[in-house]
Coordinates of C-alpha atoms in Angstrom, one line a residue:
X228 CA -61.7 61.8 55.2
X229 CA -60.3 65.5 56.5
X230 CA -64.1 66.4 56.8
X231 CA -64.6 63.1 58.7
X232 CA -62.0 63.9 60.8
X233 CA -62.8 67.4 62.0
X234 CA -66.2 66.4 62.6
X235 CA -64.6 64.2 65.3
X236 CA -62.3 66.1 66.1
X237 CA -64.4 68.7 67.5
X238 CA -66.8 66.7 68.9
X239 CA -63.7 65.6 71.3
X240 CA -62.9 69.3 71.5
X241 CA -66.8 70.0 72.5
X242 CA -66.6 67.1 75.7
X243 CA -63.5 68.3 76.7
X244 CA -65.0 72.2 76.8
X245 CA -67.9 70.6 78.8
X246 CA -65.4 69.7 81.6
X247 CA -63.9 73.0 82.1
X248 CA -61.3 73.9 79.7
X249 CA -61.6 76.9 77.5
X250 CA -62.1 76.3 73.8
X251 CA -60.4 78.2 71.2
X252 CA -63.5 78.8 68.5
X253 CA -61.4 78.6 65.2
X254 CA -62.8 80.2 61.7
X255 CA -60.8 80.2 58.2
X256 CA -62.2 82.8 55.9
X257 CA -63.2 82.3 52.5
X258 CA -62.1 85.8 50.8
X259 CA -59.6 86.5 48.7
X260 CA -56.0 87.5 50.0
X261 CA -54.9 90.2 48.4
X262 CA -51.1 90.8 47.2
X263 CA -51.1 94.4 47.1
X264 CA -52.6 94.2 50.6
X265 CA -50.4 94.6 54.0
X266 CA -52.9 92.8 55.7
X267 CA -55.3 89.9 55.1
X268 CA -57.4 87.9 57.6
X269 CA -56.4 84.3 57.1
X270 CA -58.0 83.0 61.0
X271 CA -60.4 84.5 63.4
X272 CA -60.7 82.7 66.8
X273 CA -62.4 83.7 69.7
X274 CA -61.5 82.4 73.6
X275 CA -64.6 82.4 75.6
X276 CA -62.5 83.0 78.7
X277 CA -63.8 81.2 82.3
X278 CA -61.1 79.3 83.5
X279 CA -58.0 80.4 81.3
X280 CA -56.3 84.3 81.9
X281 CA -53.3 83.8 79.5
X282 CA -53.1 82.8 76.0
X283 CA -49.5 81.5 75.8
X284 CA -49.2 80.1 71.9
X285 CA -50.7 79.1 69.2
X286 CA -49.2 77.0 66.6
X287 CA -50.4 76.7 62.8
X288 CA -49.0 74.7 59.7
X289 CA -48.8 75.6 55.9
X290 CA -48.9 72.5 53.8
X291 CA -46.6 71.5 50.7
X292 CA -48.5 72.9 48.4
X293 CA -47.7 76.9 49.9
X294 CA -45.0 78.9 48.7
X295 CA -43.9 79.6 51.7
X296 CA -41.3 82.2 49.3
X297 CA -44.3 84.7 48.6
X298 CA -45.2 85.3 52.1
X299 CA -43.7 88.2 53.4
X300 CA -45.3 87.9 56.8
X301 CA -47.6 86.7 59.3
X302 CA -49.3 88.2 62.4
X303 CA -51.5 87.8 65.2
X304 CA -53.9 90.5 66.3
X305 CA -56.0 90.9 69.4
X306 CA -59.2 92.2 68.6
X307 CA -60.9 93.0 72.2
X308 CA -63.6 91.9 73.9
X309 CA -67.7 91.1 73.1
X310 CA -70.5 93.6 73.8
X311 CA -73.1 92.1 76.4
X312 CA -75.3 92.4 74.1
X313 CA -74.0 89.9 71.3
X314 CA -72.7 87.6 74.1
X315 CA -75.0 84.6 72.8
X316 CA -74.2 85.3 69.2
X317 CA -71.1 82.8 67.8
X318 CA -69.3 85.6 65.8
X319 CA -66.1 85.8 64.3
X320 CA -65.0 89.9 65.4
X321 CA -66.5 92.2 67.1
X322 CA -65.9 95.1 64.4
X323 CA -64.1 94.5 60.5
X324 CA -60.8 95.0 61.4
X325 CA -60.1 95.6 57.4
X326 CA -62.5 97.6 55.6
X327 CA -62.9 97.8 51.6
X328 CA -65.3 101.1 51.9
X329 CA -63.0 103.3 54.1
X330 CA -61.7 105.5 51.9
X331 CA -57.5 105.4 51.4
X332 CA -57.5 102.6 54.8
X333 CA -58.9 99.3 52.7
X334 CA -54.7 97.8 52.5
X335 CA -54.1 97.3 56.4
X336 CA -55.4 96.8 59.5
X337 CA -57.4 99.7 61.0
X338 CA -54.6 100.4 64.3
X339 CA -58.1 101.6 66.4
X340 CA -59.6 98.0 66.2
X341 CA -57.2 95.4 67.0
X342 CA -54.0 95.6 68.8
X343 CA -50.9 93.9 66.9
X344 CA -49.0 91.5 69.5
X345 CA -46.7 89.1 67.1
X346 CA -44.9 89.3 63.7
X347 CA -42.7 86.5 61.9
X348 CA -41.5 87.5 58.5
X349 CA -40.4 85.0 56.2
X350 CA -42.0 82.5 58.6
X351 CA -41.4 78.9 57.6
X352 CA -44.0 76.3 57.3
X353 CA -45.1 75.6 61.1
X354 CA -45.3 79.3 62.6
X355 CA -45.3 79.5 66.7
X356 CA -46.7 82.7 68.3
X357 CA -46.0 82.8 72.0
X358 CA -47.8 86.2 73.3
X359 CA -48.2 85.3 76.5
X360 CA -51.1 87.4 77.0
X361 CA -53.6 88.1 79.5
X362 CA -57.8 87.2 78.6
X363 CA -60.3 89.8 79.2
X364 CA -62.8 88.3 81.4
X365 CA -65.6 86.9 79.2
X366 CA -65.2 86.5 75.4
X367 CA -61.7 87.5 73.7
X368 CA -61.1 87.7 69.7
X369 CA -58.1 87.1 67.9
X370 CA -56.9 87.2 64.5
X371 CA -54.0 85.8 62.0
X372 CA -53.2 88.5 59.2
X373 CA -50.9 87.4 55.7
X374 CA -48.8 89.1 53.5
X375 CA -48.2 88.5 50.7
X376 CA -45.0 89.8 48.8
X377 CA -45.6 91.8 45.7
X378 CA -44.5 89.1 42.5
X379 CA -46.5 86.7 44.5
X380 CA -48.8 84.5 41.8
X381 CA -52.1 85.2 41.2
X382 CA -52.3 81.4 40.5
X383 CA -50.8 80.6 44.3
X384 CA -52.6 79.0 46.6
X385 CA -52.5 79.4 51.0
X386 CA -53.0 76.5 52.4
X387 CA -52.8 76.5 56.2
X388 CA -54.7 74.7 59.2
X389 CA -54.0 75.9 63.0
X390 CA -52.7 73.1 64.8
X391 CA -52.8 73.7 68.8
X392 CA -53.0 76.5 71.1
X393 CA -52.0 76.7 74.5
X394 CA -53.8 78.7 77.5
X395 CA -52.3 79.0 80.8
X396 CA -50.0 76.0 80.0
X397 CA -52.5 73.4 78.9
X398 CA -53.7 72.9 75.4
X399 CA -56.9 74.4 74.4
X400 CA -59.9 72.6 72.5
X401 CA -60.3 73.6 69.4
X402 CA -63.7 73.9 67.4
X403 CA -63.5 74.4 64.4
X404 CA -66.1 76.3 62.3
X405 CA -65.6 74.6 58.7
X406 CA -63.4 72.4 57.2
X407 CA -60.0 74.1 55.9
X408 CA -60.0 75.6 52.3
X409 CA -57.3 76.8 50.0
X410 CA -57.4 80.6 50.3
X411 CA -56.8 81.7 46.4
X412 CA -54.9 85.1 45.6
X413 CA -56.3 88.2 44.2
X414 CA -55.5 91.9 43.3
X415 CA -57.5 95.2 44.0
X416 CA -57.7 97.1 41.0
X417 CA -59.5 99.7 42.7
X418 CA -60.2 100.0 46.0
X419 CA -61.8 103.1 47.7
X420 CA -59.7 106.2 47.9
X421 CA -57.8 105.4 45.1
X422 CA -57.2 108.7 43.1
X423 CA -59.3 110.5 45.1
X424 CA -62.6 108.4 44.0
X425 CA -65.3 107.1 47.2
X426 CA -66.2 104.4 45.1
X427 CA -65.2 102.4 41.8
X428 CA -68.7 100.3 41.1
X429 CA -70.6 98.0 37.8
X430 CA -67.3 95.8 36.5
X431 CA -66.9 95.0 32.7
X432 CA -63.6 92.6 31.8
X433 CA -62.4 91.5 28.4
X434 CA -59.0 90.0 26.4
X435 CA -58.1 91.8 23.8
X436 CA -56.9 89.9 20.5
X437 CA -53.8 90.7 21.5
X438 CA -54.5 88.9 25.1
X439 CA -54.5 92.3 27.1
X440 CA -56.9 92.4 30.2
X441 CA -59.4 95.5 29.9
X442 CA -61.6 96.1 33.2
X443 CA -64.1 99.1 33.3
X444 CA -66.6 100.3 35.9
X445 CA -68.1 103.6 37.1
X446 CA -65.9 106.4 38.9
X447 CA -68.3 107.3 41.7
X448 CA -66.0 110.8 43.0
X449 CA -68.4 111.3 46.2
X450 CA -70.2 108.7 46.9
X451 CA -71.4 104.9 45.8
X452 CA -74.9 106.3 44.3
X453 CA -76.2 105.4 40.9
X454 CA -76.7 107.9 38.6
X455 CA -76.9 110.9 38.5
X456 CA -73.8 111.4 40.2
X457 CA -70.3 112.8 39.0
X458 CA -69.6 109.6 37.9
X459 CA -66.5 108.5 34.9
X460 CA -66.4 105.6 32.6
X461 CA -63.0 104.5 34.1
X462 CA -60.5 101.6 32.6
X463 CA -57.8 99.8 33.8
X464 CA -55.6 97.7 31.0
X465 CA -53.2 94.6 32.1
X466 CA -50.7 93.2 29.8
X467 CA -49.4 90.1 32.2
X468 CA -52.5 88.3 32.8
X469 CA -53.7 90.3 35.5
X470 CA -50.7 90.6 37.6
X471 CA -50.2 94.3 37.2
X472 CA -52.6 97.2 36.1
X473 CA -51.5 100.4 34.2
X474 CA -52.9 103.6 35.6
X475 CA -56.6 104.3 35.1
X476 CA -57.8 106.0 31.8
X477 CA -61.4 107.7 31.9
X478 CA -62.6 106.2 28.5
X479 CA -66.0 108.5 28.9
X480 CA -66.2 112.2 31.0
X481 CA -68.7 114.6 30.2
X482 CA -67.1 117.3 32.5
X483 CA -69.4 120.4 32.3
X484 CA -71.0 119.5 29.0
X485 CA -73.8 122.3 28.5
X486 CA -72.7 124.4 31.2
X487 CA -74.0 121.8 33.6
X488 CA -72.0 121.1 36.8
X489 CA -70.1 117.6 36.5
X490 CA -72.1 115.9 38.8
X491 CA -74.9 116.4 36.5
X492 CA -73.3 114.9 33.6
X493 CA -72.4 111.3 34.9
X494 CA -71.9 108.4 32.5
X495 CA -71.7 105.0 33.8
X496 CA -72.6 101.5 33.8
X497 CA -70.3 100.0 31.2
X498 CA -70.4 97.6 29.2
X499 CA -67.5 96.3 26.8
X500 CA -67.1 94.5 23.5
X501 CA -64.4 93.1 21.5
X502 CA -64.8 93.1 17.9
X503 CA -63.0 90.2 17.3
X504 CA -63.1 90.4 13.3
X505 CA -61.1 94.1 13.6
X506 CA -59.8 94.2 17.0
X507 CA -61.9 97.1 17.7
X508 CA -63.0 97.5 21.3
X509 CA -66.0 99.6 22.1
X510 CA -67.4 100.8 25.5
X511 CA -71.4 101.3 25.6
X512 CA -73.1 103.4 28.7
X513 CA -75.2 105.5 29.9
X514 CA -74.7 109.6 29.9
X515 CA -77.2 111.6 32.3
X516 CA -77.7 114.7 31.4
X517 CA -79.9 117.6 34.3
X518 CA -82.0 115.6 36.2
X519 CA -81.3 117.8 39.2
X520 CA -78.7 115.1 40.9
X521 CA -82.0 112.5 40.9
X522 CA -81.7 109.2 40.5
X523 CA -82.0 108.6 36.3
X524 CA -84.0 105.3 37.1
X525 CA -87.3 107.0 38.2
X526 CA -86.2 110.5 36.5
X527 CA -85.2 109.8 32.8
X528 CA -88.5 110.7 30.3
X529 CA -89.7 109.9 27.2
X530 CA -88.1 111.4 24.8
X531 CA -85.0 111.4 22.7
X532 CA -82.9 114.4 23.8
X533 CA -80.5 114.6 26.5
X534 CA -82.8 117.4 28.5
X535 CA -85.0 114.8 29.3
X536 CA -84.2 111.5 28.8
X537 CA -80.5 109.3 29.5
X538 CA -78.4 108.6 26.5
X539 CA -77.0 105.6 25.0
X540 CA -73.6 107.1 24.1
X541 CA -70.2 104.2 22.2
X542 CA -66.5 105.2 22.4
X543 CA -64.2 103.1 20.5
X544 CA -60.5 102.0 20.7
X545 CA -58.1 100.7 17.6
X546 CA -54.9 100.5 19.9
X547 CA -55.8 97.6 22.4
X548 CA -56.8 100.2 24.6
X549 CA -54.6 102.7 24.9
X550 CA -56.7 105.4 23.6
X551 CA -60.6 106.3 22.8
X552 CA -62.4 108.4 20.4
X553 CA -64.7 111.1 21.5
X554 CA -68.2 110.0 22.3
X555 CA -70.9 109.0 19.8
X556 CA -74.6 109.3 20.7
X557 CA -76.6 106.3 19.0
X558 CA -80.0 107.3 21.4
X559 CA -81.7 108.4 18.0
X560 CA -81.0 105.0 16.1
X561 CA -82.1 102.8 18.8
X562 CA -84.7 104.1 21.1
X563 CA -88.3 104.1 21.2
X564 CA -89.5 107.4 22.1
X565 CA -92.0 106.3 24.5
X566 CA -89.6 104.3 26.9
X567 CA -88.6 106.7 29.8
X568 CA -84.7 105.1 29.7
X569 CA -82.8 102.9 27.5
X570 CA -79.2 101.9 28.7
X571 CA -76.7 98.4 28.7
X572 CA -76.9 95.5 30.4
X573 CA -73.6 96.6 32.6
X574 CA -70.8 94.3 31.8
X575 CA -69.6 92.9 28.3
X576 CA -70.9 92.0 24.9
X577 CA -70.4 89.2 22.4
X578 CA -68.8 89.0 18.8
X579 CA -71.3 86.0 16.8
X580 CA -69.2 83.7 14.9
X581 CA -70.6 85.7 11.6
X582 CA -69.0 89.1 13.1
X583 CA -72.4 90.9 15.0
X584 CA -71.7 92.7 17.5
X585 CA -74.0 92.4 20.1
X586 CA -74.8 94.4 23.8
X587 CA -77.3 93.4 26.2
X588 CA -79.8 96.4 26.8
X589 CA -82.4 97.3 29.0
X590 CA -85.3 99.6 29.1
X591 CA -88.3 101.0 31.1
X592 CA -91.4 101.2 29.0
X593 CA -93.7 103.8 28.7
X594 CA -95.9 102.6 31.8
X595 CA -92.3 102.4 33.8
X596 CA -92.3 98.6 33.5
X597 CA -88.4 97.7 33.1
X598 CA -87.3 94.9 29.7
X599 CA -84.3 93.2 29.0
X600 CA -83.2 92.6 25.5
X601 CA -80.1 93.2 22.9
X602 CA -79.1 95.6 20.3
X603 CA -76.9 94.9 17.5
X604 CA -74.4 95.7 14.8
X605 CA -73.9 94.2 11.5
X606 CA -71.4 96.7 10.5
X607 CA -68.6 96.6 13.2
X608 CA -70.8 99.2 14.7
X609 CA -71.5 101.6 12.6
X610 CA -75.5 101.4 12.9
X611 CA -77.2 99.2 15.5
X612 CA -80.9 98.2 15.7
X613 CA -83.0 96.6 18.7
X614 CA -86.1 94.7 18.3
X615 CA -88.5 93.1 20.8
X616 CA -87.9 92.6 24.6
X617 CA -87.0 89.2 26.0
X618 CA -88.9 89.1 28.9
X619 CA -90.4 92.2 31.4
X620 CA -89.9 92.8 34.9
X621 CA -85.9 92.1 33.6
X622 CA -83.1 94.5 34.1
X623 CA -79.1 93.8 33.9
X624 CA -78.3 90.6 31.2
X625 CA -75.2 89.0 29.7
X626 CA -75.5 87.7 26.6
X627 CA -73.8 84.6 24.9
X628 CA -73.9 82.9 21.8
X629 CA -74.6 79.0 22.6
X630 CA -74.6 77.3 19.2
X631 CA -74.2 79.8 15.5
X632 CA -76.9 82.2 15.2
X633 CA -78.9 81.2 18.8
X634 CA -78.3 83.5 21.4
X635 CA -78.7 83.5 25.1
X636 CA -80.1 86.0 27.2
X637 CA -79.1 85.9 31.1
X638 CA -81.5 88.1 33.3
X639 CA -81.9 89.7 36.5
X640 CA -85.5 89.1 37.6
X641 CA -87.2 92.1 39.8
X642 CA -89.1 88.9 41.2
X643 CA -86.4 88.0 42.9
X644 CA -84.7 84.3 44.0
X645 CA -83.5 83.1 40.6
X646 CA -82.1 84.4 37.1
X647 CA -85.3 84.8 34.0
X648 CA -83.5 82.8 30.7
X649 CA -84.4 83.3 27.2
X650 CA -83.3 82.5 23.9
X651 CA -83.4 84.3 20.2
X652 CA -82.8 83.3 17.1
X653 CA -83.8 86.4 15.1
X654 CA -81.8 88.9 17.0
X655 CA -84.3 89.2 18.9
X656 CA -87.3 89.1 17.3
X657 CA -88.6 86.7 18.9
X658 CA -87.7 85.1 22.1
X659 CA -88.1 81.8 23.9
X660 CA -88.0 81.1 27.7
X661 CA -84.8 78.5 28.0
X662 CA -85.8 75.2 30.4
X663 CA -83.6 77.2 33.2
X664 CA -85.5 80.0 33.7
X665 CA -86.4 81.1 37.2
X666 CA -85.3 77.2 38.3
X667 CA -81.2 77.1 37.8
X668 CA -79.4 79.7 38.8
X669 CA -80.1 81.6 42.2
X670 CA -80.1 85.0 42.9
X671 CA -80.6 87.8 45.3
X672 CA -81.3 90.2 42.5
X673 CA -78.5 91.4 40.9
X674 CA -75.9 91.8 38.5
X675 CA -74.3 88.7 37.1
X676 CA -72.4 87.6 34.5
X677 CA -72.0 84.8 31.3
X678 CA -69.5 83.7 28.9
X679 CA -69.2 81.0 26.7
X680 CA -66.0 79.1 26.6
X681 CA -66.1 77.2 23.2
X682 CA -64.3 73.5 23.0
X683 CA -61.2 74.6 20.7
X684 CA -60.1 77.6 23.4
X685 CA -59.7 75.6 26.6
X686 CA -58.0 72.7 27.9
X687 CA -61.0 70.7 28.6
X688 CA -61.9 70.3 24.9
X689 CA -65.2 71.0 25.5
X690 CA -67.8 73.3 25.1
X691 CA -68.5 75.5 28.8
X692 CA -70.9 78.3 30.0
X693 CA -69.1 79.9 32.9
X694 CA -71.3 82.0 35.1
X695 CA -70.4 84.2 38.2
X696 CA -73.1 85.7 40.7
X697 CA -73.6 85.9 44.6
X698 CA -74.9 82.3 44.7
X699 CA -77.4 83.3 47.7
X700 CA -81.5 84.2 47.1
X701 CA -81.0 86.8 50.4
X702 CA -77.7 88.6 50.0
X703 CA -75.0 89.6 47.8
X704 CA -72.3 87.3 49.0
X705 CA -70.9 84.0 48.3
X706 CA -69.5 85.0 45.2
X707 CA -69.2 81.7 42.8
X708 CA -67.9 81.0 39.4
X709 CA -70.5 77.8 38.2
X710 CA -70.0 76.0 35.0
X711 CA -72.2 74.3 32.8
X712 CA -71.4 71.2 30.4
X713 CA -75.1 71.2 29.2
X714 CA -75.8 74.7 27.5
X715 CA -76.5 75.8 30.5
X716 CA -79.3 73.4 31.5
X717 CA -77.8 72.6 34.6
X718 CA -74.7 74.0 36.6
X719 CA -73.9 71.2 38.7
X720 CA -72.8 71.3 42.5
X721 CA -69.3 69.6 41.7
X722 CA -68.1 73.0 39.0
X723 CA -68.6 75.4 41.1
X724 CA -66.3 77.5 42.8
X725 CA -66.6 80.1 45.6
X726 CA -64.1 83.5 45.9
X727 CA -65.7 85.3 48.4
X728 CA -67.9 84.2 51.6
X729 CA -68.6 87.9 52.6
X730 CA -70.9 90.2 51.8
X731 CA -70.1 93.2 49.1
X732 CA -71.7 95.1 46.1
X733 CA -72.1 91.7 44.1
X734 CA -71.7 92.6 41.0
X735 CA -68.8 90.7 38.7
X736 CA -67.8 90.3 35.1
X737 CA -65.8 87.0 33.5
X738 CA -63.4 86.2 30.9
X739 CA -61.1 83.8 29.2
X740 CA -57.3 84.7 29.7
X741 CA -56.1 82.0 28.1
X742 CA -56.8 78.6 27.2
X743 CA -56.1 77.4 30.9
X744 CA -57.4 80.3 33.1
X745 CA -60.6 82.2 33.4
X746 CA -59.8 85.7 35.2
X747 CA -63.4 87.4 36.8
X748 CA -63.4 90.9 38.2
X749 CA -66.3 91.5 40.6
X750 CA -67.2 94.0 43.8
X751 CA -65.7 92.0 46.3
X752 CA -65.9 92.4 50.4
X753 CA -62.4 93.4 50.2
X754 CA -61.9 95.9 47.3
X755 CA -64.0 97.7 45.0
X756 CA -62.5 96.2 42.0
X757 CA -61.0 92.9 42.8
X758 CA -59.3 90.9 40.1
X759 CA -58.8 86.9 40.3
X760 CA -57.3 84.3 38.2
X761 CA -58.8 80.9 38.3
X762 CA -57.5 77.6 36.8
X763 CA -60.7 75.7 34.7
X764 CA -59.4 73.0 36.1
X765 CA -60.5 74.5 39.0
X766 CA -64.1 75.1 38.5
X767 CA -65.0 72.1 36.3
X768 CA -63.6 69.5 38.2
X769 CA -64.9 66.1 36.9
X770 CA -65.2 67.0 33.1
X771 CA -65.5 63.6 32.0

């Protein structure tokens, strides 16, 4: 009925522009709105301005379901004028008035692109701004920032529509660009600048037994290249669900090992594992050793040392995280010394029910042809052993375990346009292509990730496949969380959720808080590391 409505309603709004009067273009975001953030973009609207010099007020409403306790403030922004040159285009701003790659600015609005002209703190649930200001001649942009206080919920929901505007004493038209959308809150673990770091990149996320959050992902100091790179394994730890994050541990530096400089002796592209027999969690990743600051994908050998080809290093922590043992090198157990590289599938790995410890992997063969595939540990990780590739032309995989003993392999295809499936159950022995493969899930080749949610761990009481990826075959946006009631034959329309419209890094990593809430952090278009909690309610939203 609300869609129904706005279809109408605009429609109205389009005959009345036709007979003169200036419409107010109105677009609600679909990003998160971060509570450690001063400044959030909630609205963009735009005035096309021919007959109108004045906008006098605009007026929007937050529904019931807001609250309107955890907002510290809202505020309306000019943002200028249009270039000739994009005068035909519909677009939302002329510039990003927040950015989430400027290094130490990524928290508030950038003063040089938009002028502030309003401010109501504690505003109640219909807020009036009156600016009373004058239109450029042509096309004018305008903005609504939120924020949010700081013990604000990361369960919370905005919920807001804008409800008239007035222009030189006459209501506008407005046209709206989409139907209104709870805006869901989030938190930047890392965003750029942060310690001194240009980039945090490649997200793992686990619980601990002991229900502690752990995120890693790569320290990039100077810049957002892939190895080599000075590049850290760094890790943030949260005891409350995700609400606050303790300061950042570096689980894996190599420094200066062998009197190289740092930036040739980067490790990165975690992935992380719970033992969930012991409690033991273990970081695998990749250490590059030389390689004169060249990209390790086209410049790793064959080979076993660390002079000329990357190494598969483990650390290990017994304290929930707190601390981590000193590196172990496992490249001699598990690599074939024709394959130029061997590294993780970036993100997390999988206890079996029977206690195997299992990490996606990847490799480029002899003939440079990349693999996808696992390794695994039947002794909490004190040997590990990799057998036969799942499928080639594969790269970055999550792994699940979808019934005792059968494992699923979840791929990123150089192909490009959907995600390569296949299943083992031998450890990888042998491998099957699942009835998904290159058919289910889309892609615009990259990163994603896949977790299992078993029956007796969540409120739905039954068995789910949660999987999160930019849910686009051309770019890395639309970030969604899809789930999967059939073993991951099909991830219907109705259980999906999307977190982010805009465009970022794309890479994200799931996992089960609790038995109610699924918490996914991912390389969002407003921080590096953005952390969300999300209801399962939410995503699978006609179980039965």
């Amino acid at each position: 009925m609300k869609r129904i409505f706005l279809i109408a309603l605009s429609l109205v709004m389009i005959t009345l522009s036709a007979e003169g009067a200036d419409t107010l273009r109105v677009k609600q975001t679909r990003i998160p709105i971060l509570i450690d953030r001063k400044d959030n973009v909630l609205f963009y609207f735009r005035v096309e301005a021919s007959a109108s010099k004045q906008l006098d007020e605009i007026r929007f409403c937050f529904s019931r379901r807001t609250d309107m306790k955890e907002i510290k403030a809202v505020k309306l922004y000019y943002g200028g004028t249009e270039a000739p040159q994009h005068g035909a285009a519909l677009r939302d701003a002329p510039v990003q008035y927040l950015s989430a790659h400027d290094r130490c600015r990524t928290r508030e609005a950038n003063p040089s692109y938009s002028v502030k002209l309003q401010e109501v703190t504690a505003p109640p649930r219909e807020v009036i701004f009156a600016p009373a200001y004058p239109l450029f001649p042509g096309i004018n942009y305008f903005w609504v920032s939120l924020e949010m206080k700081p013990h604000t919920s990361l369960l919370s929901v905005i919920d807001a529509e804008m409800v008239s505007a007035t222009l030189d004493g006459k209501k506008a038209p407005l046209l709206f660009a989409a139907e209104s959308t709870p805006h869901r809150m989030g938190i930047g673990v890392r965003h750029a600048g942060d310690d001194g770091v240009a980039a945090y990149r490649i997200p793992g996320l686990v619980t601990t037994r002991k229900g502690t959050l752990l995120g890693v992902y790569d320290v990039r100091y100077n810049s957002s290249v892939d190895l080599q790179e000075h590049i850290d394994v760094g890790l943030s730890r949260s005891t409350d669900k995700g609400q606050s994050w303790e300061k950042m541990r570096l689980p894996l530096s190599f420094g200066e090992s062998g009197g190289l400089p740092k930036a040739q002796n980067g490790v990165g592209d975690p992935s992380i594992l719970v033992d969930d027999q012991t409690g033991t969690i273990w970081i695998a990743a990749l250490w590059v050793h030389g390689m004169g600051n060249g990209r390790a994908w086209v410049n790793s050998m064959d080979g076993i040392t660390p002079e000329t080809t990357g190494q598969l290093v483990l650390t290990k922590s017994s304290d929930d995280g707190k601390s981590w043992s000193e590196p172990v090198n496992i490249t001699p157990q598990v690599k074939d010394p024709s394959w130029k590289l061997l590294l993780q599938g970036p993100g997390r790995g999988i206890t079996m029910q029977d206690g195997t410890l299992v990490f996606p992997i990847q490799f480029i063969d002899s003939v440079r042809v990349p693999h996808a595939g696992i390794m695994y540990s039947k002794d909490h990780g004190e040997s590990w052993a990799i057998h036969a590739p799942a499928r080639s032309n594969t790269t970055e995989a999550q792994v699940v375990e979808t019934e005792p003993g059968v494992l699923m392999l979840n791929m990123r295809d150089n192909r490009g346009g959907s995600r390569a499936v296949a299943v083992t159950r031998d450890l990888g022995r042998t491998w099957t292509e699942h009835p998904s493969s290159r058919r289910v899930l889309q892609e615009p080749v990259c990163m994603a990730s896949l977790i299992r949610v078993r029956a007796s761990e969540n409120v739905l009481g039954r068995d789910v496949l949660l999987f999160s990826n930019p849910n686009s075959t051309q770019h890395r946006n639309r970030i969604t969380i899809k789930a999967s009631l059939d073993g991951g034959l099909t991830f219907p329309e109705e259980h999906q959720l999307l977190l982010d419209e805009e465009s970022g890094w794309g890479y994200s990593c799931l996992t089960l808080i609790d038995e109610e809430t699924v918490g996914i952090l991912y390389e969002s278009s407003v921080a590096h590391m953005t952390f969300q909690a999300v209801k399962l309610t939410d995503i699978v939203k006609q179980a039965f």
